[in-house]
Amino acid sequence: MSLQDSVNKILSQWMKGKGPDNDVVMGSRIRLARNIAKIPFPAVAKDDQLSHVADLVRSLPICNGKADMDYLGLANMPRLERELLVEKHLISPQQTKDVKNKAVVLRHDELVSIMVNEEDHLRIQSIYPGFQVQSAWEQCDQVDDMIGDKLEYAFSPELGYLTACPTNVGTGLRASVMLHLPALGMTKQMQRLVPAINKVGLAVRGLYGEGTEVVGNIYQISNQLTLGHSEKEIIQHLATVAKQIIDQEREARRQLMQVGKAELEDRTYRALGVLSQARVISTQEAMQLVSEVWLGVDVGLIKELDSSLPKFLVVLIRPAHVQKLIGRDMDAGERDVFRASLIRAYVNSGLQEKNADRQEEGEG
Amino acid sequence: MSLQDSVNKILSQWMKGKGPDNDVVMGSRIRLARNIAKIPFPAVAKDDQLSHVADLVRSLPICNGKADMDYLGLANMPRLERELLVEKHLISPQQTKDVKNKAVVLRHDELVSIMVNEEDHLRIQSIYPGFQVQSAWEQCDQVDDMIGDKLEYAFSPELGYLTACPTNVGTGLRASVMLHLPALGMTKQMQRLVPAINKVGLAVRGLYGEGTEVVGNIYQISNQLTLGHSEKEIIQHLATVAKQIIDQEREARRQLMQVGKAELEDRTYRALGVLSQARVISTQEAMQLVSEVWLGVDVGLIKELDSSLPKFLVVLIRPAHVQKLIGRDMDAGERDVFRASLIRAYVNSGLQEKNADRQEEGEG
């Protein structure tokens, strides 16, 4: 199998596909927290109760050929495969710890995933490329209905859906957008923006959610409140604020192009130069350089690469992906060497392909 | 004219040619300070006396078709051309200041040059690629004899040749080697070596001699004493010490390859990456990166470039060369942009050529 084939196989649909506002928005995510009535939340449930939850889910029609979905127990899944799912945002880092009775239901295109026995019995998630919070919501809502038809959810007429953590009570909804904000980062505007975003009730986190640091200028913006507002209101509010941030990022890019085009060009091409030649590189450094190249491509300075390349490199260079592509477990030092070689292969073949495309266009 | 043709035309023979120990030694230089008897030294001579010196030199057979040499008055030479000669090491920086009655006699292959009315009436110089102090000396000695046959030198039986500065009295000889010592630099051994070299009577300077800083790990080692030793002894002493430094540099490279090969490979390839993509670059930074690439090529880590490329890039990226190749005067900011574009053109065509050579070899 060629590297391209392996990568195509390994990447989720949301990473490969293009979506609206893809110049700033990597993806849009909806997560619904649900619990099954009369069974304690996972943190306090006994083993047989968790096993019962797992059985109930496995018996759902969606897990039996109705919706292109597979039920995958995590206990039998190799560690590397679990970590791969985390890096793809299909399961949470917590879901990989103490995997007994834990599972994930995964649609083949990976646009829908359901975590079983994480903090709640069920966490239904949909993730779409670009700025598509509404579509992701509709998708998630539909799966939620399919499950709700078969299982009785823990629900209170006053509070709404009951969840293990009080912050999720009500709609159980977390809507988030993953934004690539390099120009706001370079112009030091993020320091000012983060408190402003917090003030309107939204959280700002790194690429891998709660407790993860921001690397490669990728931020997740999501709602904090789940109670007291309808799903529609929550999504609308997030979308409105996200739209403003997107506009500010674009404005910052315009300004950088006006007042510092030569510097920006130099910076983004140097990042490309290092990525195309480095022999050892950490995830952290690679993320930062990929982010700079991505910006260069998006503002039209780097014409030799397709914009899809940096977008999926962001995920591809993470530890489990590197190991999966190389085909074995490695320590951090080895990973840094193979990460560099994967990036080189990718960037250089990307450069050649685009070059060939251009020549064909010239001939046509 | 192609870039390659322009560069071939602009480069001196000593930069293009290969010489012994070229992995460490860029070039070897001999300079003889001579004055004409009964005429005051340039610093105190009157205009008509300096003009008389110039006339005497211009009338020499070597300037009249006998030795492939041209007499070039500096007063009528454009500033850029003069600076070019400085960057090629064919005249000194001082020679370009107050150019009245100053001249250079230049052999077509630029292996021999004679400065007229610099600090002394005549400074005869020969510069050879690689470690060839002896050949450079023989060449210089021969030209010295040709001039000495026609002009009476200021000479004292007790002191030897008389010169404007007492440090040159005696043989009037300065012998120097230009060494590329990146591994001794990286391993911080130069700090220890410089005082040791000074102790044995040799000076350590930057690429452009007295008062110039060391950039790109290029050092000039030369004799300090000209009095009390024969030319043969001076040259022999320099050669012996240089040989030791060359051995130490090679040993440092071997050690780097043994204990830090992966890091060294990463570092040299990153330098290549930046050079192949940067859009703005200063002489200083470019020198450092070229030095790292050069090391990578010389130790066999970078196989995609010929070792001659970094060697002549070291001179080619200097301000006057950049302006000469682009064809006009520029300010520093503009030069940094054109320097980057020249380096890119050069490095990328070097990469392609070597690649083509390898494919041919593979096919043959």
XYZ file of C-alpha atoms in Angstrom:
728
model
C 0.000 0.000 0.000
C 1.364 3.457 -0.847
C 1.748 6.095 1.832
C -1.155 7.958 0.213
C -3.390 4.884 0.494
C -2.438 4.326 4.124
C -3.119 7.906 4.948
C -6.440 7.893 3.133
C -7.377 4.812 5.082
C -6.299 6.227 8.390
C -7.851 9.692 8.142
C -11.411 10.417 9.239
C -13.839 11.893 6.775
C -13.912 15.186 8.662
C -10.152 15.608 8.190
C -10.111 14.730 4.498
C -13.312 16.520 3.474
C -13.555 20.207 2.771
C -16.181 22.293 4.502
C -17.455 25.878 4.641
C -14.985 28.470 6.002
C -12.244 25.866 5.872
C -9.636 28.635 5.749
C -10.218 29.137 9.479
C -12.512 26.353 10.687
C -11.042 22.843 10.851
C -14.193 21.200 12.035
C -17.461 21.449 13.962
C -18.440 19.069 16.688
C -21.613 18.248 18.599
C -21.669 16.017 21.625
C -24.766 14.882 23.515
C -24.443 13.386 27.013
C -27.111 10.754 27.734
C -27.704 8.242 30.470
C -29.995 5.260 30.673
C -32.775 5.567 33.249
C -32.525 3.598 36.478
C -28.851 2.684 36.038
C -26.270 4.598 38.114
C -23.817 6.877 36.335
C -20.604 5.058 35.281
C -18.477 6.513 38.108
C -20.687 4.824 40.724
C -22.152 1.903 38.767
C -21.072 -1.647 39.468
C -19.355 -3.789 36.873
C -22.489 -5.770 36.024
C -24.459 -2.559 35.584
C -21.838 -1.164 33.190
C -21.771 -4.454 31.376
C -25.550 -4.250 31.094
C -25.280 -0.758 29.589
C -22.776 -2.111 27.082
C -25.127 -4.977 26.223
C -28.046 -2.607 25.739
C -26.019 -0.485 23.348
C -24.653 -3.464 21.450
C -28.214 -4.681 20.910
C -29.373 -1.408 19.362
C -30.488 -1.591 15.711
C -27.845 1.040 14.817
C -25.180 -1.412 15.914
C -26.683 -4.188 13.865
C -26.433 -3.173 10.257
C -28.955 -0.340 10.296
C -26.642 2.649 10.223
C -23.206 1.618 8.948
C -22.013 1.517 12.517
C -19.770 -0.881 14.415
C -19.720 -1.569 18.134
C -16.086 -1.753 19.257
C -15.214 -2.844 22.778
C -12.182 -0.934 24.022
C -10.915 -3.688 26.310
C -9.912 -5.824 23.340
C -8.639 -2.969 21.235
C -4.836 -2.508 21.076
C -3.605 0.566 22.936
C -2.334 2.168 19.731
C -5.742 1.881 18.065
C -7.398 3.528 21.059
C -4.915 6.373 20.992
C -5.542 6.765 17.299
C -9.247 7.296 18.030
C -8.331 9.939 20.605
C -6.147 11.782 18.127
C -8.998 11.700 15.609
C -11.294 13.237 18.246
C -13.577 10.192 18.083
C -13.153 9.265 21.732
C -11.900 11.266 24.710
C -8.537 10.688 26.417
C -10.479 9.564 29.545
C -12.224 6.868 27.541
C -8.888 5.071 27.037
C -8.242 4.735 30.760
C -9.628 1.720 32.647
C -11.234 0.314 29.520
C -13.321 -2.444 31.121
C -16.899 -2.266 29.809
C -16.038 0.756 27.732
C -16.779 0.858 24.051
C -17.172 3.108 21.064
C -19.801 2.835 18.364
C -18.245 4.120 15.188
C -19.845 4.932 11.869
C -17.727 3.817 8.907
C -17.136 7.369 7.697
C -16.256 8.337 11.290
C -18.547 11.364 11.173
C -20.504 9.822 14.059
C -19.162 8.116 17.159
C -20.749 7.095 20.429
C -18.702 6.607 23.572
C -20.147 3.996 25.909
C -19.570 4.214 29.677
C -17.364 7.262 29.611
C -18.434 9.875 32.213
C -22.008 9.246 31.064
C -23.475 6.015 29.703
C -23.618 7.496 26.259
C -21.880 10.358 24.596
C -23.112 10.753 21.073
C -20.831 12.779 18.878
C -20.849 14.088 15.366
C -17.900 15.842 13.776
C -17.977 17.616 10.394
C -15.329 19.387 8.352
C -15.419 23.180 8.292
C -18.057 25.421 9.817
C -21.075 23.095 9.972
C -22.327 23.180 13.550
C -25.924 22.984 12.355
C -25.346 19.918 10.156
C -23.384 18.228 12.916
C -26.242 18.976 15.282
C -28.862 17.561 12.941
C -26.800 14.425 12.483
C -26.310 13.992 16.218
C -29.958 14.705 16.939
C -31.015 12.025 14.476
C -28.787 9.383 16.089
C -30.013 10.520 19.506
C -33.610 9.947 18.369
C -32.766 6.499 17.007
C -31.304 5.527 20.367
C -34.016 7.291 22.398
C -36.644 5.245 20.583
C -35.126 2.056 21.987
C -33.684 3.042 25.359
C -35.241 5.056 28.143
C -33.014 8.055 28.902
C -32.583 9.502 32.399
C -34.665 12.647 32.053
C -36.266 15.137 34.433
C -39.150 17.331 33.233
C -37.681 20.273 35.203
C -33.960 19.793 34.493
C -33.916 17.932 31.203
C -31.366 15.190 30.543
C -29.576 14.076 33.694
C -25.815 13.732 33.508
C -22.970 12.662 35.770
C -21.527 16.159 35.884
C -23.936 18.993 36.758
C -22.403 21.190 34.049
C -23.899 18.920 31.413
C -27.400 18.685 32.870
C -30.234 19.997 30.689
C -29.555 19.595 27.018
C -26.419 17.513 27.621
C -25.134 19.413 24.631
C -21.646 20.546 23.928
C -21.190 22.279 20.616
C -17.711 23.238 19.553
C -15.726 24.543 16.632
C -12.050 23.898 16.013
C -10.479 27.090 14.742
C -7.069 27.695 13.232
C -6.121 31.205 14.357
C -2.485 31.807 13.389
C -2.855 35.486 12.472
C -4.598 36.302 15.759
C -1.778 34.404 17.440
C 1.024 36.190 15.561
C -0.519 39.599 16.209
C -0.952 38.758 19.915
C -4.698 39.340 19.747
C -5.652 36.003 21.283
C -4.597 37.101 24.779
C -7.199 39.835 24.560
C -9.827 37.691 22.840
C -9.868 34.695 25.202
C -11.310 36.589 28.221
C -13.860 38.246 25.933
C -14.978 34.854 24.627
C -15.177 33.513 28.193
C -17.324 36.470 29.188
C -20.036 35.503 26.710
C -20.204 32.024 28.232
C -17.925 30.101 25.891
C -14.830 28.097 26.768
C -11.549 28.301 24.868
C -9.422 25.160 24.889
C -6.631 23.455 22.987
C -7.130 20.961 20.168
C -7.764 18.034 22.486
C -10.256 19.743 24.779
C -10.219 20.244 28.518
C -6.772 20.567 30.039
C -4.890 20.388 26.753
C -2.637 23.224 25.765
C -2.990 25.207 22.588
C -0.524 23.998 19.966
C -0.310 24.988 16.329
C -2.669 27.922 16.918
C -5.647 25.573 17.018
C -8.385 26.469 19.469
C -11.622 24.788 20.427
C -14.455 27.128 21.275
C -17.457 25.572 22.969
C -20.487 26.378 25.073
C -20.172 26.170 28.857
C -23.862 26.192 29.745
C -26.159 23.321 28.911
C -29.065 24.251 31.150
C -31.626 27.013 30.644
C -31.207 27.347 26.900
C -32.579 25.325 24.032
C -30.237 23.380 21.767
C -31.052 25.839 19.018
C -30.076 28.815 21.194
C -26.828 27.200 22.309
C -25.794 26.380 18.744
C -26.882 29.782 17.477
C -24.862 31.564 20.153
C -21.739 29.521 19.456
C -22.109 30.053 15.724
C -22.522 33.822 16.139
C -19.437 34.175 18.315
C -17.440 31.807 16.102
C -18.389 33.882 13.060
C -16.986 36.973 14.770
C -13.733 35.200 15.615
C -13.465 33.919 12.040
C -13.923 37.475 10.761
C -11.277 38.781 13.148
C -8.822 36.101 12.061
C -9.439 36.986 8.416
C -9.002 40.665 9.183
C -5.746 39.915 11.021
C -4.555 37.947 7.961
C -5.453 40.865 5.679
C -3.512 43.225 7.914
C -0.496 40.924 8.030
C -0.585 40.759 4.230
C -0.795 44.552 4.009
C 1.839 45.603 6.494
C 4.113 42.578 6.716
C 3.680 40.516 3.563
C 7.413 40.029 2.949
C 8.020 38.934 6.528
C 4.998 36.643 6.509
C 6.084 35.086 3.232
C 9.583 34.535 4.586
C 8.259 33.045 7.819
C 5.814 30.655 6.174
C 8.311 29.511 3.534
C 11.004 28.966 6.155
C 8.533 26.771 8.032
C 7.971 24.852 4.796
C 11.737 24.582 4.320
C 12.267 23.122 7.777
C 9.350 20.688 7.404
C 10.655 19.536 4.025
C 14.136 18.776 5.393
C 14.118 18.188 9.178
C 15.267 14.754 10.334
C 14.001 14.929 13.931
C 10.916 16.852 15.032
C 8.612 16.918 18.057
C 4.823 17.069 17.776
C 4.854 20.517 19.346
C 7.349 22.028 16.906
C 5.792 20.286 13.929
C 2.345 21.633 14.892
C 3.690 25.167 15.050
C 5.446 24.885 11.672
C 2.479 23.194 10.019
C 0.312 26.008 11.340
C 2.593 28.586 9.707
C 2.647 26.723 6.395
C -1.130 26.375 6.562
C -1.480 30.120 7.010
C 0.883 30.671 4.077
C -1.229 28.412 1.877
C -4.531 29.938 3.022
C -3.475 33.523 2.340
C -2.136 32.522 -1.070
C 1.557 33.063 -0.350
C 2.528 29.401 -0.666
C 1.143 28.243 -3.983
C 3.072 24.998 -4.140
C 0.858 23.124 -1.675
C -2.810 22.253 -1.500
C -4.598 23.617 1.567
C -5.813 20.147 2.513
C -2.240 19.044 3.264
C -1.481 21.137 6.370
C -5.010 20.529 7.609
C -4.606 16.799 7.827
C -0.932 16.957 8.749
C -2.092 18.511 12.029
C -3.615 15.168 12.960
C -1.231 12.921 11.038
C 1.852 14.043 12.958
C 0.465 13.092 16.358
C 2.142 10.182 18.169
C -0.395 7.393 17.572
C -0.842 8.344 13.912
C 2.919 8.270 13.351
C 3.135 4.827 14.954
C 0.116 3.536 13.036
C 1.542 4.704 9.707
C 4.965 3.233 10.436
C 3.279 0.110 11.725
C 4.665 -0.350 15.213
C 5.038 1.065 18.715
C 7.917 3.476 19.259
C 9.405 5.568 22.010
C 9.266 9.368 21.782
C 12.776 9.681 20.325
C 12.060 7.255 17.520
C 8.709 8.883 16.847
C 10.408 12.243 16.370
C 12.588 10.693 13.655
C 9.690 8.948 11.890
C 7.458 11.994 12.263
C 10.093 13.999 10.429
C 10.329 11.382 7.686
C 6.540 11.222 7.265
C 6.309 14.991 7.049
C 9.111 15.088 4.487
C 7.481 12.401 2.379
C 4.183 14.192 2.585
C 5.346 17.723 2.014
C 7.672 16.752 -0.823
C 5.090 14.625 -2.606
C 2.567 17.429 -2.061
C 4.999 19.854 -3.647
C 5.533 17.557 -6.617
C 1.844 16.841 -7.159
C 0.894 20.487 -7.128
C 3.770 21.157 -9.500
C 2.524 18.434 -11.860
C -1.026 19.837 -11.652
C 0.258 23.246 -12.572
C 2.197 21.903 -15.526
C -0.871 20.057 -16.763
C -2.946 23.197 -16.429
C -0.279 25.055 -18.370
C -0.384 22.447 -21.130
C -4.191 22.225 -21.252
C 23.106 34.702 -19.835
C 22.026 31.979 -17.422
C 22.600 32.359 -13.708
C 25.231 29.641 -13.958
C 27.107 31.559 -16.666
C 26.982 34.786 -14.679
C 28.243 33.048 -11.608
C 31.025 31.312 -13.510
C 32.042 34.655 -14.885
C 31.943 36.424 -11.552
C 33.761 33.825 -9.431
C 37.541 33.794 -9.068
C 39.476 30.694 -10.008
C 40.339 29.995 -6.389
C 36.639 29.813 -5.448
C 35.648 27.570 -8.345
C 38.668 25.291 -8.369
C 39.159 22.371 -6.048
C 42.339 22.040 -4.054
C 43.993 19.706 -1.558
C 42.211 19.336 1.810
C 39.250 21.216 0.406
C 36.997 19.659 3.036
C 38.502 22.089 5.545
C 40.709 24.527 3.632
C 38.931 27.079 1.427
C 42.087 28.700 0.151
C 45.719 29.622 0.762
C 47.072 33.098 0.391
C 50.499 34.704 0.179
C 51.035 38.438 0.302
C 54.350 40.244 -0.117
C 54.693 43.887 0.957
C 57.150 45.805 -1.224
C 58.121 49.449 -1.591
C 60.065 51.254 -4.255
C 63.382 52.667 -3.108
C 63.684 56.424 -2.595
C 59.941 57.105 -2.691
C 58.165 57.757 0.626
C 55.597 55.203 1.826
C 52.038 55.934 0.559
C 50.823 57.408 3.889
C 53.388 60.207 3.687
C 54.007 60.426 -0.065
C 52.768 63.384 -2.081
C 50.271 62.988 -4.876
C 52.864 63.253 -7.614
C 54.991 60.625 -5.904
C 52.064 58.217 -5.688
C 51.217 58.974 -9.284
C 54.827 58.208 -10.178
C 54.591 54.826 -8.396
C 51.421 54.088 -10.372
C 53.196 55.020 -13.613
C 56.141 52.783 -12.785
C 53.852 49.843 -12.154
C 51.765 50.487 -15.245
C 54.946 50.459 -17.326
C 56.077 47.053 -16.064
C 56.246 44.271 -18.687
C 53.765 42.203 -16.621
C 51.167 44.923 -17.185
C 51.860 44.970 -20.894
C 50.888 41.635 -22.263
C 53.623 39.542 -20.680
C 51.687 37.800 -17.914
C 47.963 37.904 -18.666
C 47.641 40.821 -16.274
C 45.669 44.052 -16.433
C 46.423 47.307 -14.666
C 43.153 48.690 -13.312
C 43.031 52.150 -11.764
C 40.604 52.208 -8.865
C 39.632 55.872 -9.263
C 37.715 55.100 -12.445
C 36.297 51.814 -11.260
C 32.630 51.817 -10.130
C 32.201 51.378 -6.372
C 30.392 48.070 -6.803
C 33.274 46.600 -8.839
C 35.735 47.639 -6.163
C 33.623 46.021 -3.451
C 33.427 42.902 -5.544
C 37.234 42.716 -5.579
C 37.245 43.057 -1.790
C 34.738 40.231 -1.383
C 36.880 38.069 -3.641
C 39.899 38.834 -1.423
C 41.742 40.382 -4.362
C 42.100 43.811 -2.750
C 41.803 44.930 0.870
C 38.898 46.980 2.255
C 41.393 49.844 2.865
C 42.317 49.873 -0.808
C 38.778 51.010 -1.706
C 39.002 54.149 0.448
C 40.470 57.346 -1.014
C 41.114 55.703 -4.353
C 43.209 58.446 -5.938
C 46.388 56.936 -7.454
C 45.391 53.517 -6.215
C 45.236 50.577 -8.557
C 45.151 46.817 -8.759
C 47.024 44.640 -11.211
C 44.916 41.595 -11.812
C 45.773 38.383 -13.585
C 42.906 37.096 -15.739
C 42.423 33.962 -13.652
C 42.525 36.156 -10.531
C 45.031 33.862 -8.839
C 47.446 36.805 -8.717
C 46.711 40.408 -7.803
C 48.914 43.362 -6.949
C 47.597 46.293 -4.940
C 49.257 49.575 -5.828
C 49.634 52.351 -3.245
C 47.815 50.602 -0.446
C 49.730 50.762 2.855
C 52.848 49.893 0.850
C 53.615 50.785 -2.756
C 53.085 47.192 -3.780
C 51.330 44.300 -2.220
C 51.735 41.229 -4.357
C 49.216 38.520 -3.623
C 48.552 35.025 -4.772
C 45.516 33.019 -3.712
C 44.983 29.315 -4.445
C 42.119 26.929 -3.713
C 42.599 24.431 -0.895
C 45.748 23.846 1.108
C 48.456 25.118 -1.283
C 50.504 27.635 0.683
C 53.675 26.439 -1.023
C 52.277 26.817 -4.560
C 50.847 30.215 -3.701
C 54.272 31.208 -2.363
C 56.101 30.041 -5.489
C 53.642 31.943 -7.654
C 54.003 35.098 -5.597
C 57.772 34.763 -5.466
C 57.933 34.508 -9.244
C 55.879 37.668 -9.741
C 57.996 39.386 -7.095
C 61.132 38.492 -9.058
C 59.617 39.788 -12.299
C 58.929 43.133 -10.654
C 62.192 43.191 -8.681
C 64.079 42.867 -11.977
C 62.616 46.143 -13.178
C 62.116 48.232 -10.040
C 64.498 48.870 -7.181
C 62.841 47.788 -3.916
C 63.421 49.552 -0.582
C 65.696 47.020 1.096
C 68.056 47.037 4.052
C 70.789 44.409 4.329
C 70.164 44.181 8.093
C 66.333 44.360 8.144
C 65.315 43.054 4.752
C 62.415 44.617 2.857
C 61.303 47.925 4.342
C 57.597 48.433 4.833
C 55.242 51.152 6.053
C 54.271 49.183 9.136
C 57.119 47.739 11.252
C 55.212 44.447 11.635
C 55.823 43.743 7.960
C 59.508 44.589 7.836
C 61.867 41.785 6.857
C 60.296 39.321 4.482
C 57.203 41.483 3.981
C 55.439 38.141 3.908
C 52.045 37.266 5.165
C 50.989 33.693 4.564
C 47.484 32.668 5.459
C 45.024 29.841 5.127
C 41.246 30.196 5.126
C 39.778 27.361 7.142
C 36.194 26.220 7.498
C 35.946 24.920 11.054
C 32.256 24.213 11.785
C 32.801 21.121 13.943
C 35.371 22.881 16.133
C 32.822 25.712 16.379
C 29.879 23.465 17.274
C 31.875 21.595 19.877
C 33.101 24.900 21.378
C 36.749 23.949 20.851
C 37.662 27.151 19.010
C 37.600 29.220 22.224
C 40.342 26.988 23.564
C 42.241 26.762 20.269
C 42.507 30.476 19.430
C 44.816 31.385 22.368
C 46.918 28.293 21.632
C 47.316 29.365 18.001
C 48.200 32.894 19.099
C 50.835 31.523 21.443
C 52.757 29.954 18.572
C 52.896 33.314 16.815
C 49.937 33.037 14.461
C 46.924 35.337 14.215
C 43.324 34.140 13.988
C 40.938 36.412 12.122
C 37.608 36.390 10.301
C 37.163 35.791 6.582
C 38.006 39.366 5.624
C 41.126 39.723 7.752
C 42.037 42.243 10.390
C 39.100 43.550 12.389
C 36.495 41.375 10.684
C 34.394 39.065 12.771
C 34.200 35.347 12.254
C 31.065 34.408 10.335
C 30.109 31.065 8.917
C 32.857 29.357 10.941
C 35.506 30.594 8.508
C 38.816 31.576 10.045
C 41.988 33.008 8.601
C 45.168 31.837 10.242
C 48.293 33.795 9.366
C 51.815 34.527 10.555
C 52.372 37.562 12.772
C 56.157 37.811 12.487
C 57.885 38.748 9.261
C 61.312 39.526 10.655
C 63.967 37.066 11.824
C 62.690 34.080 9.890
C 63.122 33.061 6.293
C 60.122 32.854 3.982
C 60.511 29.093 3.984
C 60.422 28.941 7.789
C 57.364 31.190 8.001
C 55.443 29.127 5.467
C 56.558 25.858 7.005
C 55.439 26.970 10.462
C 52.028 28.100 9.217
C 51.565 24.886 7.268
C 52.477 22.744 10.273
C 50.050 24.495 12.592
C 47.334 24.564 9.916
C 47.751 20.834 9.409
C 47.164 20.291 13.124
C 44.022 22.432 13.058
C 42.768 20.574 9.973
C 43.297 17.277 11.791
C 41.466 18.553 14.853
C 38.536 19.725 12.741
C 38.362 16.326 11.057
C 38.534 14.609 14.421
C 35.731 16.849 15.736
C 33.643 15.923 12.671
C 34.292 12.234 13.293
C 33.215 12.643 16.896
C 30.079 14.536 15.937
C 29.236 11.750 13.500
C 29.810 9.145 16.179
C 27.978 10.649 19.113
C 25.496 13.010 17.513
C 24.937 11.904 13.942
C 21.138 12.172 14.084
C 21.296 15.665 15.557
C 23.947 16.757 13.101
C 21.948 15.397 10.189
C 18.844 17.172 11.428
C 20.712 20.432 11.919
C 22.420 20.426 8.532
C 19.250 19.446 6.667
C 17.224 22.098 8.480
C 19.801 24.638 7.354
C 19.357 23.347 3.803
C 15.576 23.597 4.213
C 15.730 27.210 5.320
C 18.180 28.154 2.551
C 15.981 26.480 -0.048
C 12.872 28.405 1.033
C 13.731 31.646 2.876
C 12.525 34.854 1.228
C 14.608 37.328 3.239
C 18.069 36.581 4.629
C 21.015 38.568 5.956
C 24.633 37.830 5.003
C 25.340 36.808 8.591
C 22.518 34.271 8.850
C 23.130 32.947 5.350
C 26.829 32.436 6.128
C 25.956 30.432 9.230
C 23.431 28.254 7.393
C 25.718 27.740 4.386
C 28.441 26.691 6.806
C 26.127 24.071 8.326
C 25.090 22.747 4.917
C 28.729 22.681 3.862
C 29.580 20.566 6.879
C 26.655 18.271 6.078
C 27.933 17.803 2.532
C 31.562 17.324 3.591
C 30.765 14.621 6.164
C 28.554 12.822 3.661
C 25.214 13.444 5.389
C 23.800 15.664 2.649
C 24.233 13.722 -0.566
C 21.975 15.917 -2.676
C 24.483 18.739 -3.134
C 27.969 19.010 -4.564
C 30.572 20.255 -2.096
C 31.585 23.063 -4.448
C 28.199 24.750 -3.978
C 28.437 25.831 -0.331
C 32.072 26.765 -0.877
C 31.337 29.363 -3.477
C 28.012 30.399 -1.918
C 30.083 31.744 0.978
C 31.421 34.437 -1.348
C 28.424 34.687 -3.656
C 26.024 35.782 -0.921
C 28.083 38.811 0.082
C 26.554 42.227 -0.620
C 28.566 43.266 -3.700
C 28.222 39.840 -5.311
C 24.460 39.894 -4.813
C 24.262 43.330 -6.397
C 26.569 42.352 -9.244
C 24.527 39.263 -10.048
C 21.242 41.139 -9.913
C 22.817 43.921 -11.913
C 22.260 47.014 -9.813
C 22.882 48.829 -6.522
C 20.498 48.019 -3.679
C 19.959 48.923 -0.056
C 20.446 46.303 2.644
C 16.746 45.395 2.832
C 16.511 44.757 -0.896
C 19.752 42.813 -0.849
C 18.371 40.476 1.809
C 15.459 39.664 -0.498
C 17.623 39.122 -3.582
C 20.212 37.192 -1.574
C 17.442 34.815 -0.527
C 16.267 34.438 -4.120
C 19.809 33.793 -5.406
C 20.400 31.181 -2.725
C 17.087 29.502 -3.527
C 17.859 29.428 -7.234
C 21.296 28.075 -6.523
C 20.420 25.503 -3.923
C 17.387 24.233 -5.814
C 19.209 23.954 -9.130
C 22.101 22.282 -7.282
C 19.635 19.798 -5.809
C 18.151 19.083 -9.232
C 21.500 18.716 -10.992
C 22.824 16.298 -8.428
C 19.565 14.397 -8.668
C 19.900 14.208 -12.453
C 23.526 13.055 -12.110
C 22.443 10.307 -9.757
C 19.697 9.150 -12.092
C 22.157 9.047 -14.985
C 24.573 7.056 -12.890
C 21.754 4.704 -12.019
C 20.850 4.278 -15.675
C 24.434 3.885 -16.896
